[in-house]
Structures are given as C-alpha cells and as structure tokens.
Amino acid sequence: MANPVPSACCVVLAAVVVVYAQRHSQQETHIQYERVGADVTMKCGSMDWDAAVTWTANGTDIDESHLNGSYLILKNVDLTQSGQYSCYEGSSWHLKYQTCLRVGTPPKEPVLMCRSNNYPKGFYCSWHLPTPTYIPNSFNISVIHGTREMVCEKDVFPKNRCHIRYLQLFSTVKYKVTLTVTNALGKNSTTLTFDEFAIVKPDPPESVVAKPVTNNPRRLEVSWQNPSSWPDPESFPLKFFLRYRPLILDQWQHVELSDGTSHTITDAYAGKEYIIQVAAKDNDIGTWSDWSVAVHATPWTEEPKHLTTEAQVTETTSASTSSFMPPPTTKICDKG
C-alpha cells in the first residue's frame, strides 16, 4: 500500500502556496496622502462595513484593535506609518484592496533667490523649501517684465533652478518673479520684485595663487583670474577685493583694487603663514561675489648657511674660542 504521508505534505504545501499567492496577488494600489497628526480612516475597497477582513502594513498583520468593522483606523499618524496597507477578505486571504499611505505636511513658503552671474546675458532663479514635506512637491515659476511674461528655462541639474535671458538691456522696468509650490496637502507661494542691476553678483575669482618674493621677507605676490562665467570683462570690467591675514591672528587686512588681477602684499609678517581670498564685483552695479577658495602662502625666509670647508670650521672655532666668556659662578661657602 502506498504511503499517504507525501501526498498530505503536498496538499499542505499547495495550500500555503495558494495563500501566499493570494496575499501577494496583483491589485491596483491607491495612494492616500495624510497630514502628520491626522486621524486616518482606510476602507477595504467596496467591501461592506461589517465584512470580515484582515489588514496588513508592509506585510505585517495589523491588530484588530485598529479596526472599526472593515475600516482601518489610525490615530495621530506620524512619518513612520507611511507604507503599503493591504486588505484581505476574511480567512481566505483574498486580496481586496491596497493603498499606499504617504504621511507628510503641506509646504511652507518657499525660499526664492534670483541672481545674474553672467551679466549682461541674463539671470537665473533658484528655490528650495525651508523644511521638507516628505511627499512629492511640484513647483511653478512665472517671470513677468512689465506686462510681458518671460520663459524661465529649467535646468536638468539642479532641478530647482531656471534661466531667463535678457531681451532688453538697461531697462528700468522691474521684474516680478512668483514661485508656487503645491503638493497633495496644500500649496504656498512667494514673490520677488527687482530691477536687473540689483541682482548682478559675479562668481568668485578663480585660480588664486600666492607666492613668496625672493629676498623680500615681508612680501607675497597674489594673482587670480576673472570668473569664467563672467562673459565680457572688457565691456563690463570687474573690480576686486583682497583680504589676507596670518594664521596666528583673527583680524583680516583688506585691499580694494579697481583694475588688474594681481597684487603685491608688502606688510606681511616675516616667516608667518598667510591665508588669502579674493572677491569680485562689477565696477558700477550689483554686489560683491562670495570669497574665492582660500589659498595659503608664507613669505620668503633666508636659508641658514652651512659650513663647507675646513678653513671655515677652523675660523669659526677660533673666533668662538677667543670670544668665549665663562658665565659667572656662584661661590659655595665653606662650612667652618
């Protein structure tokens, strides 16, 4: 007679596979957005209120104390409760409904900044939220010059920035830029109004180099280049601001330079390491750039002389002997 045990095992295994397949069967997933701190109710699709159901969160069974009939009730939700919730019919584990709960917040007023670092070509605007919302946000920006709406071409990277090309230079008409942020829980906006001269701010100077000057223990030669983003330094020249200090002090010394891309520091402390930075600004309009990357340099110091011949050794020894004076000694009193 055949042994019935293997057949029974196969039946049990098949049942487990069926239940697993039912619990993980394909089902349309709905997205539900809720605010942090809200009380959330989730329905099991079209199931009746009094239907026998089972809920899971990210694959883990949910205690029946969170159920009101077939409804799932979550009190005062927080960020940790975001995830996929699934509802199954009774003990058959037939998947009836899935919802992806996303807990977050409505957006606060966005931070908007507009700047021209390549004047007179145009300017860019960038933005960010002061605090995260934890759910997807969409941003819409409008740029109006007088009565004309302009196109703000969005960058691929970073995604929170776009560029506007000037269509008319030296215009006294102000620009109005409005940024609106929207998500499933609310929206917010902010507006900037400015003229084209007010937002001109070059990028920092580049390739800053500082070197000691031979035989000059108090001098440092500093040179730099115009920022590569500044398109026409001949027609729109830059002026520069140099700051420097020895590492042993906290106070900076400053020099403003109306032209040229080099300067000689003449009052450095001999043998002290210096930190040096440069900023740039259009000669007539706008504001100063941020400081350049800091560079370090130490003024020239004379190398110590080394004895190289026997005559120098003899001469030095003789001179040292003849000029040697023994230090005074303290007389020790004899004990009587």
Coordinates of C-alpha atoms in Angstrom, one line a residue:
M1 CA 0.0 0.0 0.0
A2 CA 1.4 3.4 -0.9
N3 CA 2.4 5.7 1.9
P4 CA -0.1 8.6 2.2
V5 CA 2.2 11.0 4.0
P6 CA 3.9 12.5 1.0
S7 CA 0.5 13.2 -0.6
A8 CA -0.6 15.0 2.6
C9 CA 2.5 17.1 2.6
C10 CA 1.9 18.1 -1.0
V11 CA -1.6 19.2 -0.1
V12 CA -0.4 21.4 2.8
L13 CA 2.4 22.9 0.7
A14 CA -0.1 23.6 -2.1
A15 CA -2.4 25.4 0.3
V16 CA 0.5 27.5 1.6
V17 CA 1.4 28.5 -1.9
V18 CA -2.2 29.4 -2.7
V19 CA -2.5 31.6 0.4
Y20 CA 0.9 33.3 -0.4
A21 CA -0.2 33.9 -3.9
Q22 CA -3.5 35.4 -2.8
R23 CA -1.8 37.6 -0.3
H24 CA 0.6 38.9 -2.9
S25 CA -1.7 38.9 -6.0
Q26 CA -1.7 41.8 -8.4
Q27 CA -4.0 44.5 -7.2
E28 CA -4.3 48.2 -8.1
T29 CA -2.7 50.3 -5.5
H30 CA -4.2 53.6 -4.5
I31 CA -2.2 56.5 -2.9
Q32 CA -3.6 58.3 0.1
Y33 CA -1.9 61.4 1.4
E34 CA -2.5 62.5 5.0
R35 CA -1.0 65.2 7.3
V36 CA 1.2 64.4 10.2
G37 CA -1.0 64.2 13.3
A38 CA -4.2 63.4 11.5
D39 CA -6.7 60.6 12.2
V40 CA -6.8 58.3 9.2
T41 CA -9.6 56.0 8.0
M42 CA -9.0 53.5 5.3
K43 CA -11.8 51.5 3.6
C44 CA -11.3 48.0 2.3
G45 CA -12.3 49.0 -1.3
S46 CA -16.0 48.2 -1.9
M47 CA -16.3 45.7 1.0
D48 CA -19.3 46.3 3.4
W49 CA -18.6 47.8 6.8
D50 CA -19.4 44.6 8.6
A51 CA -17.4 42.3 6.3
A52 CA -14.8 40.2 7.9
V53 CA -11.4 41.4 6.8
T54 CA -7.7 41.4 7.7
W55 CA -5.3 44.3 7.3
T56 CA -1.5 44.3 6.9
A57 CA 1.0 47.1 6.9
N58 CA 4.1 46.5 4.8
G59 CA 3.4 42.8 5.0
T60 CA 2.8 42.7 8.8
D61 CA -0.6 41.8 10.2
I62 CA -2.4 44.7 12.0
D63 CA -4.0 44.1 15.3
E64 CA -7.9 44.0 15.2
S65 CA -8.0 46.8 17.8
H66 CA -7.3 49.2 15.0
L67 CA -10.4 48.1 13.1
N68 CA -13.9 49.5 13.1
G69 CA -15.8 46.9 11.2
S70 CA -13.9 46.5 7.9
Y71 CA -12.4 50.0 8.2
L72 CA -8.8 50.6 9.4
I73 CA -8.5 53.5 11.9
L74 CA -5.1 55.1 12.6
K75 CA -4.9 57.8 15.2
N76 CA -2.5 60.7 15.2
V77 CA -0.3 59.3 12.3
D78 CA 3.4 60.1 12.1
L79 CA 6.0 59.7 9.4
T80 CA 6.8 56.1 10.4
Q81 CA 3.4 55.0 9.4
S82 CA 3.9 55.7 5.7
G83 CA 3.8 52.5 3.7
Q84 CA 1.6 50.0 1.9
Y85 CA -1.6 48.8 3.5
S86 CA -3.4 45.8 2.2
C87 CA -6.9 44.4 3.0
Y88 CA -7.8 40.8 2.6
E89 CA -11.3 39.1 2.7
G90 CA -11.9 37.0 5.8
S91 CA -9.7 34.0 6.4
S92 CA -9.4 33.3 2.6
W93 CA -6.7 35.8 2.4
H94 CA -8.1 37.0 -0.9
L95 CA -6.6 40.5 -1.6
K96 CA -9.4 43.0 -1.9
Y97 CA -7.7 46.4 -1.7
Q98 CA -4.3 48.1 -1.4
T99 CA -3.4 51.7 -0.5
C100 CA -0.1 53.4 -0.2
L101 CA -0.3 55.8 2.7
R102 CA 2.0 58.8 2.4
V103 CA 2.2 60.9 5.6
G104 CA 3.6 64.4 5.2
T105 CA 3.0 68.1 5.6
P106 CA 1.7 71.0 3.4
P107 CA 4.6 73.2 2.0
K108 CA 5.7 76.2 3.9
E109 CA 6.6 79.5 2.0
P110 CA 9.4 78.6 -0.4
V111 CA 12.7 80.4 -0.4
L112 CA 13.4 82.1 -3.8
M113 CA 16.6 83.7 -5.0
C114 CA 17.4 85.4 -8.3
R115 CA 20.9 86.4 -9.4
S116 CA 22.9 87.4 -12.5
N117 CA 26.4 85.9 -12.5
N118 CA 26.8 86.3 -16.3
Y119 CA 25.7 89.9 -16.9
P120 CA 24.5 91.1 -19.4
K121 CA 23.4 87.7 -20.8
G122 CA 20.6 87.1 -18.3
F123 CA 19.9 85.8 -14.8
Y124 CA 18.8 82.6 -13.0
C125 CA 16.4 81.9 -10.2
S126 CA 16.7 79.0 -7.7
W127 CA 14.5 77.9 -4.9
H128 CA 14.1 75.4 -2.0
L129 CA 11.7 74.7 0.8
P130 CA 12.7 75.7 4.3
T131 CA 11.5 72.4 5.7
P132 CA 10.8 69.0 4.0
T133 CA 7.3 67.9 3.3
Y134 CA 8.1 64.1 3.0
I135 CA 5.7 63.9 0.0
P136 CA 6.2 64.9 -3.7
N137 CA 6.0 68.7 -4.5
S138 CA 5.6 70.5 -7.8
F139 CA 7.0 74.0 -8.4
N140 CA 5.7 76.5 -10.9
I141 CA 7.6 79.8 -11.6
S142 CA 6.4 82.8 -13.6
V143 CA 8.6 85.7 -14.6
I144 CA 7.0 89.0 -15.7
H145 CA 8.8 92.0 -17.1
G146 CA 6.4 94.9 -17.2
T147 CA 3.4 93.3 -18.9
R148 CA 5.3 90.6 -20.7
E149 CA 5.6 87.1 -19.4
M150 CA 9.1 85.6 -20.0
V151 CA 10.2 81.9 -20.3
C152 CA 12.3 80.5 -17.5
E153 CA 14.2 77.6 -19.0
K154 CA 14.5 74.9 -16.3
D155 CA 17.9 73.3 -15.7
V156 CA 18.3 69.5 -15.8
F157 CA 20.6 69.8 -12.8
P158 CA 20.0 71.2 -10.4
K159 CA 16.3 70.7 -10.8
N160 CA 15.3 73.7 -8.6
R161 CA 16.8 76.3 -11.0
C162 CA 15.9 78.0 -14.2
H163 CA 17.4 80.7 -16.5
I164 CA 16.0 83.8 -18.1
R165 CA 17.6 85.6 -21.0
Y166 CA 17.6 89.4 -21.1
L167 CA 15.6 90.7 -24.1
Q168 CA 16.2 94.3 -23.3
L169 CA 19.3 95.7 -21.5
F170 CA 19.4 98.7 -19.2
S171 CA 15.7 98.6 -18.7
T172 CA 14.2 100.5 -15.7
V173 CA 11.2 98.2 -15.7
K174 CA 11.2 95.8 -12.8
Y175 CA 11.0 92.1 -12.9
K176 CA 8.4 90.2 -10.9
V177 CA 9.1 86.5 -10.2
T178 CA 6.5 84.3 -8.5
L179 CA 7.1 80.8 -7.3
T180 CA 4.2 78.5 -6.3
V181 CA 4.8 75.1 -4.6
T182 CA 2.0 72.6 -4.5
N183 CA 1.5 69.1 -3.0
A184 CA -1.4 66.9 -2.2
L185 CA -1.9 68.6 1.2
G186 CA -1.7 72.2 0.2
K187 CA 0.2 75.0 -1.6
N188 CA 2.2 78.1 -0.8
S189 CA 4.0 80.9 -2.8
T190 CA 6.4 83.7 -2.7
T191 CA 7.2 86.7 -4.9
L192 CA 10.3 88.8 -5.7
T193 CA 10.4 92.2 -7.4
F194 CA 13.7 93.7 -8.6
D195 CA 15.5 95.6 -11.3
E196 CA 18.2 93.9 -13.4
F197 CA 21.1 95.9 -11.8
A198 CA 20.2 94.8 -8.2
I199 CA 20.8 91.1 -8.8
V200 CA 24.2 91.3 -10.5
K201 CA 26.6 89.2 -8.5
P202 CA 29.7 87.6 -10.1
D203 CA 31.0 84.2 -9.2
P204 CA 34.2 84.3 -7.1
P205 CA 37.6 84.9 -8.9
E206 CA 39.3 81.7 -10.0
S207 CA 42.8 80.2 -9.9
V208 CA 44.0 82.3 -7.0
V209 CA 47.8 81.9 -6.5
A210 CA 50.0 83.4 -3.8
K211 CA 53.8 83.1 -3.9
P212 CA 56.7 84.5 -1.8
V213 CA 59.0 87.1 -3.3
T214 CA 62.7 86.2 -3.3
N215 CA 64.8 88.2 -0.9
N216 CA 61.7 90.0 0.4
P217 CA 60.6 88.5 3.8
R218 CA 57.5 90.8 4.0
R219 CA 56.1 90.4 0.5
L220 CA 53.7 88.0 -1.2
E221 CA 52.7 88.1 -4.8
V222 CA 49.0 87.3 -5.3
S223 CA 47.3 86.7 -8.7
W224 CA 43.9 85.4 -9.9
Q225 CA 41.6 85.2 -12.9
N226 CA 38.2 86.6 -13.7
P227 CA 35.4 84.1 -13.1
S228 CA 34.9 82.0 -16.2
S229 CA 31.1 82.6 -16.0
W230 CA 31.6 86.4 -16.5
P231 CA 31.2 86.7 -20.3
D232 CA 32.6 90.1 -21.2
P233 CA 35.2 91.6 -18.8
E234 CA 36.4 94.1 -21.4
S235 CA 33.0 95.8 -21.7
F236 CA 31.9 95.1 -18.1
P237 CA 35.1 95.2 -16.1
L238 CA 35.3 93.8 -12.6
K239 CA 37.0 95.3 -9.5
F240 CA 38.4 93.1 -6.8
F241 CA 38.6 93.0 -3.0
L242 CA 41.6 91.2 -1.4
R243 CA 41.7 90.1 2.2
Y244 CA 44.6 88.4 4.0
R245 CA 45.8 87.6 7.5
P246 CA 48.4 85.4 9.2
L247 CA 47.0 82.2 10.7
I248 CA 48.1 83.4 14.1
L249 CA 45.7 86.3 14.0
D250 CA 41.9 86.6 13.5
Q251 CA 41.8 90.1 12.0
W252 CA 41.8 90.5 8.3
Q253 CA 43.5 93.2 6.3
H254 CA 41.7 94.4 3.1
V255 CA 42.7 96.0 -0.2
E256 CA 40.3 97.1 -2.9
L257 CA 41.6 97.1 -6.4
S258 CA 40.0 98.9 -9.3
D259 CA 41.8 97.0 -12.1
G260 CA 44.2 94.2 -12.7
T261 CA 44.2 90.7 -11.5
S262 CA 47.3 90.8 -9.2
H263 CA 48.6 92.5 -6.1
T264 CA 51.7 92.5 -4.0
I265 CA 51.3 92.3 -0.2
T266 CA 54.1 94.4 1.3
D267 CA 53.3 94.3 5.0
A268 CA 53.3 90.6 5.7
Y269 CA 54.9 89.2 8.9
A270 CA 58.2 87.5 8.1
G271 CA 58.0 83.7 8.3
K272 CA 54.3 83.6 9.1
E273 CA 51.8 81.6 7.1
Y274 CA 49.1 83.6 5.5
I275 CA 45.5 82.8 4.3
I276 CA 44.3 84.8 1.3
Q277 CA 41.0 85.3 -0.5
V278 CA 39.6 87.5 -3.3
A279 CA 36.1 88.7 -4.2
A280 CA 34.8 90.4 -7.4
K281 CA 32.2 93.0 -8.3
D282 CA 31.1 94.8 -11.4
N283 CA 32.6 98.3 -11.5
D284 CA 29.3 100.1 -11.3
I285 CA 26.4 97.8 -10.4
G286 CA 25.4 94.9 -8.2
T287 CA 27.0 93.3 -5.2
W288 CA 30.3 91.6 -4.3
S289 CA 30.8 88.0 -5.1
D290 CA 31.4 85.3 -2.4
W291 CA 35.0 84.9 -1.4
S292 CA 37.2 82.7 -3.5
V293 CA 38.7 79.4 -2.3
A294 CA 41.3 80.3 0.3
V295 CA 45.0 79.9 -0.5
H296 CA 47.9 79.7 1.8
A297 CA 51.5 81.2 1.5
T298 CA 54.5 82.1 3.6
P299 CA 56.9 85.0 2.8
W300 CA 60.4 84.2 1.8
T301 CA 62.9 83.3 4.5
E302 CA 66.6 83.2 4.3
E303 CA 68.1 79.7 4.3
P304 CA 70.7 79.1 7.1
K305 CA 74.3 79.0 5.9
H306 CA 76.1 75.7 6.2
L307 CA 79.9 75.2 6.9
T308 CA 81.5 73.7 3.8
T309 CA 85.3 73.9 4.2
E310 CA 87.9 73.0 6.9
A311 CA 89.1 76.7 6.9
Q312 CA 85.6 77.9 7.8
V313 CA 85.4 75.3 10.6
T314 CA 88.9 76.4 12.0
E315 CA 88.0 80.1 11.6
T316 CA 84.7 79.7 13.3
T317 CA 86.2 77.6 16.1
S318 CA 89.0 80.1 16.7
A319 CA 86.6 83.0 16.7
S320 CA 84.3 81.2 19.1
T321 CA 87.2 80.3 21.5
S322 CA 88.6 83.9 21.6
S323 CA 85.2 85.4 22.3
F324 CA 84.1 82.9 24.8
M325 CA 83.5 84.3 28.3
P326 CA 82.6 81.8 31.0
P327 CA 79.4 82.6 32.8
P328 CA 79.7 83.8 36.4
T329 CA 79.6 81.1 39.1
T330 CA 78.1 81.2 42.5
K331 CA 80.6 80.6 45.3
I332 CA 79.7 77.9 47.7
C333 CA 80.5 78.9 51.2
D334 CA 82.9 76.5 53.1
K335 CA 81.5 75.1 56.2
G336 CA 83.5 76.1 59.1

